[in-house]
Amino acid sequence: MRKIPRPFKMPFGSGMIVEEASITSKYHEPTIQLLKFDNGDKVIRFCSYNKGRFSRSPLMVDEKDLRKLGKMTFLTIRDVTGIAQVIVKDEAGEKIEGVTRQSVIRIQGTIQETKARDFECEVKADQIEILANAKHPLPIDPIGRLESNIDNRLNARALDMRNQKTASIFKLRHHVLASIRKTLTEKKFIEITTPKIIGSASEGGANLFSLEYFGKQAYLAQSPQLYKEQMTLGLERVYETASFYRAEKSHTGRHLSEFTSVDIEAAFMDYTDVMNVLEDLVVDVYKYTLEKCKEEQKTLGINIQVPKYPFERISYSKIIDELKNEGEKLEFGEDLLDSHLRIVGKKHPGFFFLIDWPIKLKPFYIREKEDEPSLSRSFDLQFGFLELSSGGTRLHNPEKIKTRLKEQNLDPSKFKNHLQAFDWGMPPHAGWGLGLERLLTTLIGIDNVREVVLYPRDPERLTP
């Protein structure tokens, strides 16, 4: 129901419209409107071309409400535009015999006002056609009356999408992606698409899925790192939102074998600059979904809270000191384990940047700090204990890159296609990669990333 105060006069009502609702056809044409006036009048307005007739196709019979009362049957129907109540009797009632919940039907009838609290209007059905009957018993209850565990829901994911909470998660995901693209486009970033079948590891390491590629050894990309760096040579600011792959045998609610990453790379930016871009993007996502996803928030029982600027920037050195004060035996230069980050997360529960990591803990392409070469110009974005993003300033001197590759026991000859771009005048650049699924869990307030992926892939799940 939209609240749009404006004067309006009709034969059946006049005054200032305070609320207006429309039901639209599958072609997005308005078929009926419900108007509420400031004098208390409530009027259903029919568009001239349908003259009060209702014709919607297809519609799903919602399991939460299919009931008989004497000779009348009451159905709750829904499609992408919303839900409505249908009253079926007489000859039309004979056709509804045998229809199962979650079936797909076509209805024609007359719109009328209703006394039902949950609906603005109802439809008196004249004609009903069953387009597809749902076979029972169903593997899960899409209405949610009976709780289903996540594995059963994932095995019947298409049916699970009829659960309004599940559907709301993916509507939120849609709007998060829309917000990300909007923010980065406004900041002059160009969206690119990089290869997902590659000939060498993007970042070194062994956590790669390998495959035979026409008689050659190939891998599924674990990130767009090398390609997005190369693109700054000509496009300056680029981003990609795509699936990537890591063969990590992790069995947590935070890890996936196939995940969606949002990556940026920008010429003439330092790590402080791209931290600002990331901070803006995250806050924009929260603002955008707060405004655009009111129904989804209501369905999920959440209230999106926009994080405050600026995110705290905490150095690795300070975190080490904090952990030592908590009794942890940890020396400078050691990586932070999950147990360490959980301690840190209790003290810093919101968004914060963990900056200036030891250079030896970072990939070969990360640049050192000139005044402290043992440290790097790098950061992680944390939400409490949860790492959301990693980024930094990149090396753009090819000789330094070769040296760093050797220091990390990587063969520079396997990176020759990447290194040649640095001989053509590679500008200084910086960037980051952000885990979309993890960001969504912070937004929605859930612990398992599988909830925000249609068909997740992990060490145990390859189908459906």
Coordinates of C-alpha atoms in Angstrom, one line a residue, residues 10-182:
M10 CA -14.8 9.7 -8.5
P11 CA -18.5 8.9 -8.6
F12 CA -18.0 6.6 -5.6
G13 CA -15.6 8.6 -3.5
S14 CA -13.7 11.9 -3.2
G15 CA -11.2 13.7 -1.0
M16 CA -7.5 13.3 -0.4
I17 CA -6.1 9.8 -1.2
V18 CA -3.9 8.7 1.7
E19 CA -3.1 5.2 0.5
E20 CA -3.2 3.5 -2.9
A21 CA -2.6 -0.1 -3.8
S22 CA -2.6 -1.7 -7.2
I23 CA -2.9 -5.3 -8.4
T24 CA -1.2 -5.8 -11.8
S25 CA -1.4 -8.4 -14.5
K26 CA 1.5 -10.6 -15.5
Y27 CA 2.2 -7.9 -18.2
H28 CA 2.6 -5.3 -15.4
E29 CA -0.6 -3.5 -16.4
P30 CA -2.8 -2.3 -13.5
T31 CA -6.0 -4.3 -13.3
I32 CA -7.5 -3.0 -10.0
Q33 CA -6.7 -0.3 -7.5
L34 CA -7.7 0.0 -3.9
L35 CA -7.9 3.7 -2.8
K36 CA -8.2 4.8 0.8
F37 CA -9.4 8.4 1.4
D38 CA -8.8 10.8 4.3
N39 CA -12.5 10.7 5.1
G40 CA -12.4 7.0 5.7
D41 CA -13.8 5.8 2.4
K42 CA -12.3 2.7 0.9
V43 CA -12.9 2.2 -2.8
I44 CA -11.9 -0.5 -5.3
R45 CA -11.3 1.1 -8.7
F46 CA -11.4 -1.0 -11.8
C47 CA -9.5 -0.1 -14.9
S48 CA -11.8 0.6 -17.9
Y49 CA -10.5 -2.2 -20.1
N50 CA -11.3 -5.0 -17.7
K51 CA -14.5 -3.5 -16.2
G52 CA -14.2 -5.2 -12.9
R53 CA -13.2 -8.6 -14.2
F54 CA -10.3 -10.5 -12.8
S55 CA -8.1 -12.7 -14.9
R56 CA -4.7 -13.8 -13.6
S57 CA -2.5 -16.6 -14.9
P58 CA -0.7 -18.5 -13.6
L59 CA -1.4 -18.4 -9.9
M60 CA -0.3 -20.8 -7.1
V61 CA -2.6 -22.2 -4.5
D62 CA -0.9 -21.4 -1.2
E63 CA -0.8 -24.3 1.2
K64 CA -1.5 -22.0 4.2
D65 CA -5.1 -21.5 3.2
L66 CA -7.2 -24.0 1.2
R67 CA -10.3 -24.7 3.2
K68 CA -14.0 -25.5 2.8
L69 CA -16.9 -23.9 4.5
G70 CA -20.2 -25.5 3.5
K71 CA -20.5 -25.3 -0.3
M72 CA -17.8 -22.6 -0.6
T73 CA -14.1 -23.2 -0.9
F74 CA -11.6 -20.4 0.1
L75 CA -8.3 -20.3 -1.6
T76 CA -5.2 -18.1 -1.0
I77 CA -3.5 -17.4 -4.3
R78 CA -0.3 -15.6 -5.0
D79 CA 2.1 -14.6 -7.8
V80 CA 4.9 -12.1 -8.1
T81 CA 2.6 -9.2 -7.3
G82 CA 1.2 -10.5 -4.0
I83 CA -1.6 -12.6 -2.5
A84 CA -5.4 -12.6 -2.7
Q85 CA -8.3 -14.6 -1.4
V86 CA -10.6 -16.4 -3.8
I87 CA -14.1 -17.7 -3.1
V88 CA -15.2 -20.7 -5.1
K89 CA -18.7 -22.1 -5.3
D90 CA -21.3 -23.5 -7.7
E91 CA -19.9 -25.0 -10.9
A92 CA -16.4 -23.5 -10.3
G93 CA -16.3 -25.4 -7.1
E94 CA -16.6 -28.7 -8.8
K95 CA -13.4 -28.0 -10.7
I96 CA -11.5 -27.3 -7.5
E97 CA -12.2 -30.8 -6.2
G98 CA -9.0 -32.7 -6.2
V99 CA -6.7 -29.6 -6.5
T100 CA -3.8 -29.9 -4.1
R101 CA -2.0 -27.3 -2.2
Q102 CA 0.9 -25.7 -4.1
S103 CA -0.8 -26.4 -7.5
V104 CA -0.9 -23.9 -10.3
I105 CA -4.3 -22.6 -11.5
R106 CA -5.9 -20.0 -13.7
I107 CA -8.8 -18.0 -12.3
Q108 CA -11.3 -15.6 -13.8
G109 CA -13.9 -13.9 -11.7
T110 CA -15.2 -10.7 -10.2
I111 CA -13.4 -8.5 -7.7
Q112 CA -15.3 -7.6 -4.6
E113 CA -14.5 -6.0 -1.2
T114 CA -13.8 -8.4 1.7
K115 CA -14.2 -8.5 5.4
A116 CA -11.1 -10.6 5.8
R117 CA -8.4 -8.9 7.8
D118 CA -5.5 -10.3 5.8
F119 CA -6.7 -9.1 2.3
E120 CA -7.6 -5.8 0.8
C121 CA -10.1 -7.4 -1.6
E122 CA -11.2 -10.8 -2.8
V123 CA -12.2 -12.5 -6.0
K124 CA -15.4 -14.5 -6.6
A125 CA -14.3 -17.2 -9.0
D126 CA -16.4 -17.9 -12.1
Q127 CA -13.9 -20.1 -14.0
I128 CA -11.0 -22.2 -12.7
E129 CA -8.5 -24.1 -14.8
I130 CA -5.9 -26.4 -13.1
L131 CA -2.7 -25.9 -15.0
A132 CA -0.4 -28.2 -12.9
N133 CA -1.4 -30.2 -9.8
A134 CA 1.3 -30.6 -7.1
K135 CA 2.0 -34.2 -6.3
H136 CA 1.7 -35.1 -2.6
P137 CA 3.3 -35.8 -0.1
L138 CA 5.7 -32.9 -0.7
P139 CA 9.3 -33.4 0.4
I140 CA 9.1 -30.2 2.6
D141 CA 6.5 -27.9 3.8
P142 CA 7.1 -24.6 1.9
I143 CA 4.8 -22.7 4.2
G144 CA 7.0 -23.4 7.1
R145 CA 4.4 -24.9 9.5
L146 CA 6.6 -28.0 9.7
E147 CA 10.3 -27.2 10.2
S148 CA 12.7 -28.7 7.7
N149 CA 16.4 -28.9 8.1
I150 CA 18.6 -27.1 5.6
D151 CA 19.7 -30.3 3.8
N152 CA 16.1 -31.3 3.1
R153 CA 15.4 -27.8 2.0
L154 CA 18.4 -27.7 -0.3
N155 CA 17.4 -31.1 -1.8
A156 CA 14.0 -29.5 -2.8
R157 CA 15.3 -26.0 -3.4
A158 CA 12.8 -25.1 -6.1
L159 CA 9.9 -25.9 -3.8
D160 CA 11.7 -24.1 -0.9
M161 CA 11.5 -20.9 -2.9
R162 CA 7.8 -20.9 -2.2
N163 CA 8.6 -20.4 1.4
Q164 CA 8.3 -16.6 1.9
K165 CA 11.3 -16.4 4.2
T166 CA 13.5 -18.2 1.7
A167 CA 12.2 -16.1 -1.2
S168 CA 12.8 -12.9 0.8
I169 CA 16.5 -13.9 1.3
F170 CA 17.0 -14.1 -2.4
K171 CA 15.1 -10.9 -3.1
L172 CA 17.5 -9.2 -0.6
R173 CA 20.4 -10.8 -2.4
H174 CA 19.1 -9.3 -5.7
H175 CA 18.9 -5.8 -4.2
V176 CA 22.4 -6.2 -2.6
L177 CA 23.8 -6.8 -6.0
A178 CA 21.9 -3.9 -7.5
S179 CA 23.2 -1.6 -4.8
I180 CA 26.8 -2.8 -5.4
R181 CA 26.6 -2.2 -9.1
K182 CA 25.0 1.2 -8.5

